[in-house]
CSV table of C-alpha atoms in Angstrom, one decimal:
chain,number,residue,atom,x,y,z
A,9,UNK,CA,-9.0,9.2,-16.0
A,10,UNK,CA,-5.9,9.0,-18.3
A,11,UNK,CA,-4.2,6.2,-19.5
A,12,UNK,CA,-1.2,4.9,-17.2
A,13,UNK,CA,2.4,3.8,-18.4
A,14,UNK,CA,3.8,0.5,-16.7
A,15,UNK,CA,6.1,2.4,-14.9
A,16,UNK,CA,3.8,4.6,-13.4
A,17,UNK,CA,1.9,1.6,-11.9
A,18,UNK,CA,4.8,0.5,-10.3
A,19,UNK,CA,5.7,3.8,-8.9
A,20,UNK,CA,2.2,4.2,-7.3
A,21,UNK,CA,2.1,0.8,-6.0
A,22,UNK,CA,5.5,0.5,-4.6
A,23,UNK,CA,5.3,3.9,-3.0
A,24,UNK,CA,2.0,2.5,-1.5
A,25,UNK,CA,3.4,-0.5,0.0
A,26,UNK,CA,6.3,1.4,1.6
A,27,UNK,CA,4.2,3.4,3.9
A,28,UNK,CA,3.3,0.2,5.8
A,29,UNK,CA,6.2,-0.8,6.4
A,30,UNK,CA,8.0,2.5,7.8
A,31,UNK,CA,5.0,1.8,9.8
A,32,UNK,CA,5.6,-1.1,11.2
A,33,UNK,CA,5.3,-2.5,14.6
A,34,UNK,CA,6.6,-6.1,14.7
A,35,UNK,CA,10.5,-6.4,14.9
A,36,UNK,CA,12.4,-7.0,11.4
A,37,UNK,CA,13.5,-11.1,11.3
A,38,UNK,CA,15.4,-13.2,9.0
A,39,UNK,CA,11.6,-15.6,9.2
A,40,UNK,CA,9.9,-13.0,8.2
A,41,UNK,CA,12.0,-12.1,5.1
A,42,UNK,CA,11.6,-15.7,3.8
A,43,UNK,CA,7.8,-15.3,4.6
A,44,UNK,CA,7.5,-12.3,2.4
A,45,UNK,CA,9.2,-14.6,-0.3
A,46,UNK,CA,6.6,-16.8,-0.2
A,47,UNK,CA,3.8,-14.3,0.2
A,48,UNK,CA,5.4,-12.6,-3.1
A,49,UNK,CA,5.0,-15.4,-5.2
A,50,UNK,CA,1.9,-16.4,-4.2
A,51,UNK,CA,0.7,-12.8,-4.9
A,52,UNK,CA,1.8,-13.0,-8.3
A,53,UNK,CA,-0.1,-16.3,-8.6
A,54,UNK,CA,-3.0,-14.5,-7.5
A,55,UNK,CA,-2.6,-12.0,-10.3
A,56,UNK,CA,-3.4,-14.7,-13.2
A,57,UNK,CA,-7.1,-14.4,-13.0
A,58,UNK,CA,-6.8,-10.8,-13.0
A,59,UNK,CA,-4.6,-10.7,-16.1
A,60,UNK,CA,-6.8,-13.2,-17.7
A,61,UNK,CA,-10.1,-11.2,-17.1
A,62,UNK,CA,-8.4,-8.2,-18.8
A,63,UNK,CA,-7.4,-10.4,-21.7
A,64,UNK,CA,-10.6,-11.2,-22.6
A,65,UNK,CA,-11.3,-7.2,-23.2
A,66,UNK,CA,-12.8,-6.8,-19.5
A,67,UNK,CA,-13.1,-2.9,-18.6
A,68,UNK,CA,-13.9,-2.4,-15.3
A,69,UNK,CA,-15.4,0.8,-15.7
A,70,UNK,CA,-18.2,-0.4,-18.0
A,71,UNK,CA,-18.8,-3.7,-16.0
A,72,UNK,CA,-19.3,-1.3,-13.0
A,73,UNK,CA,-21.8,0.7,-14.3
A,74,UNK,CA,-24.1,-2.8,-14.9
A,75,UNK,CA,-23.2,-4.3,-11.5
A,76,UNK,CA,-23.1,-1.8,-8.9
A,77,UNK,CA,-22.3,-4.3,-6.7
A,78,UNK,CA,-18.9,-4.5,-8.0
A,79,UNK,CA,-17.4,-1.3,-7.4
A,80,UNK,CA,-19.4,-1.0,-3.8
A,81,UNK,CA,-16.9,-3.8,-2.8
A,82,UNK,CA,-13.9,-2.1,-3.9
A,83,UNK,CA,-15.3,1.0,-2.2
A,84,UNK,CA,-15.6,-0.3,1.4
A,85,UNK,CA,-12.2,-1.9,1.1
A,86,UNK,CA,-10.4,1.1,0.1
A,87,UNK,CA,-12.0,3.0,2.4
A,88,UNK,CA,-11.4,0.6,5.3
A,89,UNK,CA,-7.8,0.6,4.1
A,90,UNK,CA,-7.5,4.2,3.8
A,91,UNK,CA,-9.1,4.4,7.5
A,92,UNK,CA,-6.4,2.1,8.7
A,93,UNK,CA,-3.4,4.1,7.4
A,94,UNK,CA,-4.9,7.1,9.3
A,95,UNK,CA,-4.4,5.1,12.5
A,96,UNK,CA,-1.2,4.1,11.5
A,97,UNK,CA,-0.4,7.7,10.9
A,98,UNK,CA,-1.4,8.5,14.5
A,99,UNK,CA,0.2,5.5,16.3
A,100,UNK,CA,3.3,6.2,14.3
A,101,UNK,CA,3.2,9.8,14.7
A,102,UNK,CA,4.1,9.1,18.4
A,103,UNK,CA,7.7,8.1,17.4
A,104,UNK,CA,8.4,11.1,15.3
A,105,UNK,CA,8.9,14.8,16.1
A,106,UNK,CA,6.1,16.1,13.7
A,107,UNK,CA,5.3,19.4,13.8
A,108,UNK,CA,1.7,18.9,15.4
A,109,UNK,CA,1.6,16.7,18.7
A,110,UNK,CA,-2.1,16.2,18.3
A,111,UNK,CA,-3.2,12.8,16.9
A,112,UNK,CA,-6.3,13.9,15.4
A,113,UNK,CA,-4.8,17.0,14.0
A,114,UNK,CA,-2.3,15.2,12.1
A,115,UNK,CA,-4.7,13.0,10.5
A,116,UNK,CA,-6.9,16.2,9.8
A,117,UNK,CA,-4.0,18.0,8.0
A,118,UNK,CA,-2.7,15.1,6.3
A,119,UNK,CA,-6.7,14.7,5.2
A,120,UNK,CA,-6.4,18.4,3.8
A,121,UNK,CA,-3.4,17.8,1.8
A,122,UNK,CA,-4.7,14.5,0.2
A,123,UNK,CA,-8.4,16.7,-0.7
A,124,UNK,CA,-6.2,18.9,-2.4
A,125,UNK,CA,-4.4,15.9,-4.1
A,126,UNK,CA,-7.1,13.9,-5.3
A,127,UNK,CA,-8.6,17.0,-7.0
A,128,UNK,CA,-5.8,17.0,-9.0
A,129,UNK,CA,-6.2,13.5,-10.7
A,130,UNK,CA,-4.7,10.2,-11.1
A,131,UNK,CA,-2.1,11.4,-13.4
A,132,UNK,CA,-0.8,13.8,-11.0
A,133,UNK,CA,-0.7,11.0,-8.2
A,134,UNK,CA,1.4,9.0,-11.3
A,135,UNK,CA,3.8,11.8,-12.1
A,136,UNK,CA,4.3,12.5,-8.2
A,137,UNK,CA,5.0,8.8,-7.1
A,138,UNK,CA,7.9,8.5,-9.4
A,139,UNK,CA,9.5,11.7,-7.8
A,140,UNK,CA,8.8,10.3,-4.4
A,141,UNK,CA,10.0,6.7,-5.1
A,142,UNK,CA,13.2,8.3,-5.9
A,143,UNK,CA,13.5,10.4,-3.0
A,144,UNK,CA,12.9,7.4,-1.0
A,145,UNK,CA,15.4,5.2,-2.6
A,146,UNK,CA,18.0,8.6,-1.6
A,147,UNK,CA,16.8,8.1,1.7
A,148,UNK,CA,17.5,4.6,2.2
A,149,UNK,CA,20.8,5.0,0.6
A,150,UNK,CA,21.6,7.6,3.0
A,151,UNK,CA,20.2,5.2,5.8
A,152,UNK,CA,22.7,2.9,5.1
A,153,UNK,CA,25.4,5.1,5.1
A,154,UNK,CA,24.9,6.0,8.8
A,155,UNK,CA,24.1,2.5,9.4
A,156,UNK,CA,27.2,1.1,8.4
A,157,UNK,CA,29.3,1.9,11.3
A,158,UNK,CA,26.8,0.9,13.3
A,159,UNK,CA,26.1,-2.6,11.9
A,160,UNK,CA,27.3,-5.9,13.6
A,161,UNK,CA,27.0,-8.9,11.1
A,162,UNK,CA,26.5,-11.2,14.0
A,163,UNK,CA,23.1,-9.8,14.7
A,164,UNK,CA,21.8,-11.7,11.6
A,165,UNK,CA,20.8,-14.4,13.4
A,166,UNK,CA,17.1,-16.5,13.3
A,167,UNK,CA,14.5,-15.1,15.8
A,168,UNK,CA,12.9,-17.4,18.5
A,169,UNK,CA,9.7,-15.4,18.4
A,170,UNK,CA,8.9,-15.4,14.7
A,171,UNK,CA,8.1,-18.0,12.3
A,172,UNK,CA,8.3,-18.3,8.5
A,173,UNK,CA,4.5,-18.6,8.7
A,174,UNK,CA,4.0,-15.4,11.0
A,175,UNK,CA,6.0,-13.7,8.4
A,176,UNK,CA,3.9,-15.0,5.4
A,177,UNK,CA,0.5,-13.8,7.3
A,178,UNK,CA,1.9,-10.7,7.7
A,179,UNK,CA,3.1,-10.0,4.3
A,180,UNK,CA,-0.6,-11.2,3.1
A,181,UNK,CA,-2.6,-9.0,5.6
A,182,UNK,CA,-0.7,-6.3,4.1
A,183,UNK,CA,-1.3,-7.0,0.1
A,184,UNK,CA,-3.2,-3.9,-0.8
A,185,UNK,CA,-1.2,-4.0,-4.3
A,186,UNK,CA,-3.6,-6.8,-5.6
A,187,UNK,CA,-7.0,-4.9,-5.6
A,188,UNK,CA,-5.2,-1.7,-6.1
A,189,UNK,CA,-3.7,-3.6,-9.6
A,190,UNK,CA,-6.9,-4.8,-10.4
A,191,UNK,CA,-8.5,-0.8,-10.4
A,192,UNK,CA,-5.3,0.8,-12.0
A,193,UNK,CA,-5.0,-2.2,-14.9
A,194,UNK,CA,-8.2,-0.1,-16.3
A,195,UNK,CA,-6.0,2.7,-16.8
A,196,UNK,CA,-3.4,0.7,-18.4
A,197,UNK,CA,-2.8,-0.2,-21.9
A,198,UNK,CA,-0.3,-2.9,-21.2
A,199,UNK,CA,-1.7,-5.4,-19.3
A,200,UNK,CA,1.0,-7.9,-19.1
A,201,UNK,CA,2.1,-10.0,-16.5
A,202,UNK,CA,5.6,-9.0,-17.0
A,203,UNK,CA,4.9,-5.2,-16.0
A,204,UNK,CA,3.6,-6.1,-12.9
A,205,UNK,CA,6.4,-8.6,-11.5
A,206,UNK,CA,8.7,-5.8,-10.6
A,207,UNK,CA,6.1,-4.5,-8.1
A,208,UNK,CA,6.4,-7.3,-6.0
A,209,UNK,CA,10.0,-8.0,-6.4
A,210,UNK,CA,10.5,-4.1,-5.4
A,211,UNK,CA,8.1,-4.5,-2.4
A,212,UNK,CA,10.1,-7.8,-1.3
A,213,UNK,CA,13.9,-6.2,-2.0
A,214,UNK,CA,12.5,-3.0,0.1
A,215,UNK,CA,11.2,-4.9,3.1
A,216,UNK,CA,14.5,-7.4,2.9
A,217,UNK,CA,16.8,-4.4,3.0
A,218,UNK,CA,15.2,-2.5,6.0
A,219,UNK,CA,15.1,-6.4,7.6
A,220,UNK,CA,18.8,-7.0,7.2
A,221,UNK,CA,19.5,-3.1,8.3
A,222,UNK,CA,17.6,-3.2,10.8
A,223,UNK,CA,18.9,-6.7,12.5
A,224,UNK,CA,22.3,-5.9,12.0
A,225,UNK,CA,21.9,-2.0,13.1
A,226,UNK,CA,19.5,-3.0,16.3
A,227,UNK,CA,20.4,-6.6,17.4
A,228,UNK,CA,18.8,-7.4,20.5
A,229,UNK,CA,16.9,-3.8,21.0
A,230,UNK,CA,14.7,-4.6,17.7
A,231,UNK,CA,12.4,-6.7,20.3
A,232,UNK,CA,11.7,-3.3,22.6
A,233,UNK,CA,11.4,-0.9,19.6
A,234,UNK,CA,7.7,-0.2,19.2
A,235,UNK,CA,8.3,1.2,15.1
A,236,UNK,CA,11.6,-0.6,14.0
A,237,UNK,CA,12.3,1.7,11.1
A,238,UNK,CA,12.5,4.8,13.1
A,239,UNK,CA,14.5,2.8,15.8
A,240,UNK,CA,17.0,2.4,13.2
A,241,UNK,CA,16.9,6.2,11.9
A,242,UNK,CA,17.6,7.5,15.7
A,243,UNK,CA,20.9,5.2,15.9
A,244,UNK,CA,22.1,5.4,12.3
A,245,UNK,CA,22.6,9.0,11.7
A,246,UNK,CA,25.0,9.8,8.6
A,247,UNK,CA,25.7,13.2,10.1
A,248,UNK,CA,27.1,14.6,13.5
A,249,UNK,CA,23.7,16.3,14.3
A,250,UNK,CA,20.2,14.8,13.7
A,251,UNK,CA,19.5,17.0,10.5
A,252,UNK,CA,18.7,13.7,8.6
A,253,UNK,CA,15.6,13.0,10.8
A,254,UNK,CA,13.9,16.0,8.5
A,255,UNK,CA,14.6,14.1,5.5
A,256,UNK,CA,13.0,10.7,7.0
A,257,UNK,CA,9.9,12.9,8.3
A,258,UNK,CA,9.6,14.1,4.5
A,259,UNK,CA,9.8,11.0,3.2
A,260,UNK,CA,6.9,9.5,5.7
A,261,UNK,CA,4.9,12.3,5.0
A,262,UNK,CA,4.8,12.0,1.2
A,263,UNK,CA,4.3,8.2,1.2
A,264,UNK,CA,1.2,8.6,3.8
A,265,UNK,CA,-0.1,11.2,1.2
A,266,UNK,CA,0.5,9.2,-1.6
A,267,UNK,CA,-0.9,6.3,-0.3
A,268,UNK,CA,-4.1,8.0,1.3
A,269,UNK,CA,-4.6,10.1,-1.9
A,270,UNK,CA,-4.6,6.8,-3.8
A,271,UNK,CA,-7.6,5.3,-1.8
A,272,UNK,CA,-9.3,8.6,-2.1
A,273,UNK,CA,-9.1,9.0,-5.9
A,274,UNK,CA,-10.2,5.3,-6.4
A,275,UNK,CA,-12.8,5.2,-4.1
A,276,UNK,CA,-14.2,8.5,-5.3
A,277,UNK,CA,-14.1,7.2,-9.1
A,278,UNK,CA,-15.8,4.2,-8.1
A,279,UNK,CA,-18.7,6.2,-6.4
A,280,UNK,CA,-19.5,8.1,-9.3
A,281,UNK,CA,-19.8,5.3,-11.4
A,282,UNK,CA,-21.8,3.9,-8.8
A,283,UNK,CA,-23.7,7.5,-8.3
A,284,UNK,CA,-23.0,9.7,-11.5
A,285,UNK,CA,-25.0,12.8,-9.7
A,286,UNK,CA,-23.6,12.2,-6.6
A,287,UNK,CA,-21.1,15.4,-5.8
A,288,UNK,CA,-18.5,16.0,-3.3
A,289,UNK,CA,-17.3,12.2,-3.5
A,290,UNK,CA,-13.5,13.0,-2.7
A,291,UNK,CA,-14.8,14.9,0.3
A,292,UNK,CA,-17.5,12.0,1.3
A,293,UNK,CA,-14.3,9.5,0.8
A,294,UNK,CA,-12.0,11.2,3.2
A,295,UNK,CA,-14.4,11.6,5.6
A,296,UNK,CA,-15.5,8.5,5.6
A,297,UNK,CA,-11.7,7.1,6.0
A,298,UNK,CA,-11.4,9.8,9.0
A,299,UNK,CA,-14.4,8.0,10.5
A,300,UNK,CA,-13.2,4.1,9.5
A,301,UNK,CA,-10.0,5.7,11.2
A,302,UNK,CA,-11.7,6.4,14.6
A,303,UNK,CA,-13.7,3.0,14.8
A,304,UNK,CA,-10.4,1.2,13.8
A,305,UNK,CA,-8.4,2.8,16.7
A,306,UNK,CA,-11.0,1.5,19.2
A,307,UNK,CA,-11.7,-2.0,17.8
A,308,UNK,CA,-9.2,-4.9,16.8
A,309,UNK,CA,-9.7,-6.2,13.5
A,310,UNK,CA,-8.4,-9.7,12.7
A,311,UNK,CA,-5.8,-10.1,9.8
A,312,UNK,CA,-8.1,-13.1,9.1
A,313,UNK,CA,-10.8,-10.7,8.0
A,314,UNK,CA,-8.9,-8.8,5.7
A,315,UNK,CA,-7.7,-12.2,4.1
A,316,UNK,CA,-11.4,-13.4,3.1
A,317,UNK,CA,-12.2,-10.1,2.0
A,318,UNK,CA,-9.1,-9.8,-0.3
A,319,UNK,CA,-9.8,-13.2,-1.4
A,320,UNK,CA,-13.2,-12.4,-2.6
A,321,UNK,CA,-12.0,-9.4,-4.5
A,322,UNK,CA,-8.9,-10.4,-6.4
A,323,UNK,CA,-9.6,-14.0,-6.7
A,324,UNK,CA,-13.4,-14.7,-6.6
A,325,UNK,CA,-14.6,-11.9,-8.1
A,326,UNK,CA,-12.1,-12.1,-11.5
A,327,UNK,CA,-12.9,-16.0,-11.3
A,328,UNK,CA,-17.0,-15.7,-11.3
A,329,UNK,CA,-16.3,-12.9,-14.4
A,330,UNK,CA,-14.2,-14.8,-16.4
A,331,UNK,CA,-17.1,-17.5,-16.0
A,332,UNK,CA,-19.8,-15.4,-17.2
A,333,UNK,CA,-21.2,-16.2,-20.7
A,334,UNK,CA,-20.7,-13.3,-22.2
A,335,UNK,CA,-16.9,-12.9,-21.0
A,336,UNK,CA,-16.4,-16.6,-22.6
A,337,UNK,CA,-17.7,-15.9,-25.9
A,338,UNK,CA,-15.8,-12.6,-26.4
A,339,UNK,CA,-12.3,-14.5,-25.3
A,340,UNK,CA,-9.8,-15.0,-27.4
């Protein structure tokens, strides 16, 4: 894999984080905004062990070849999050007018597109993520234009059904950016704290923008919306017809492809590190994600388990690697 620039990592991570926001089923609330702000600060602090580890000259690829358990832990996480992304696609596709109605068919077609993009490599994902992020920002601006006539400032009030703690917990259970950053920093020359702060600032601003817009436009209807983002879209059309829907659907599909492709390309890369002679790793990873999606759609997994697994990947593992004798001797 080639080296990635800081702005490319920013675009990749923010684009990946945007997809769960579009698929969100919980109402947007003011408490959720404060909870997300605290979660962003906590996640930035959790980046410190990772950055300290890379400052010692750590190379994930070299360490993975010596300790197979390290990449295997990340492979399991990537496959699981890729599978849950397919589940989010299936659930959200019921709210929008995709050109295919069968849920499994939608996931299969997305998987085929991802299989092609995975074959192009991480650099192609990095370049396309910048374009997708630009299209997303244009789409959000168009949404704002359509929402202003429908917005009612008095709707911006505290919610009796939400708390800051719940908003914090929701944000932490979707903090995929942390393990992704751990892996992507291995392909970056500048492993500085300054280069990663914009990722969490951008994620927080994106979530806050959608929250304020959603509350102002939907008001009491927010509690009844199964997918708040698309509920906002349905009532905030900048044109006299529903032609803007095509743009929202396009952005939704592109973000879905970006996110699943990112999980697949990193999982396939780690799988090749563990088993150099293994072939068709990308296909195996995507098929595994579809299998996880089938199981996850029938079994509910608590967010506590996600937080525990996340803590192992981005806190316990970096601390243990920092404590290794050879790591301490090589640190500046």
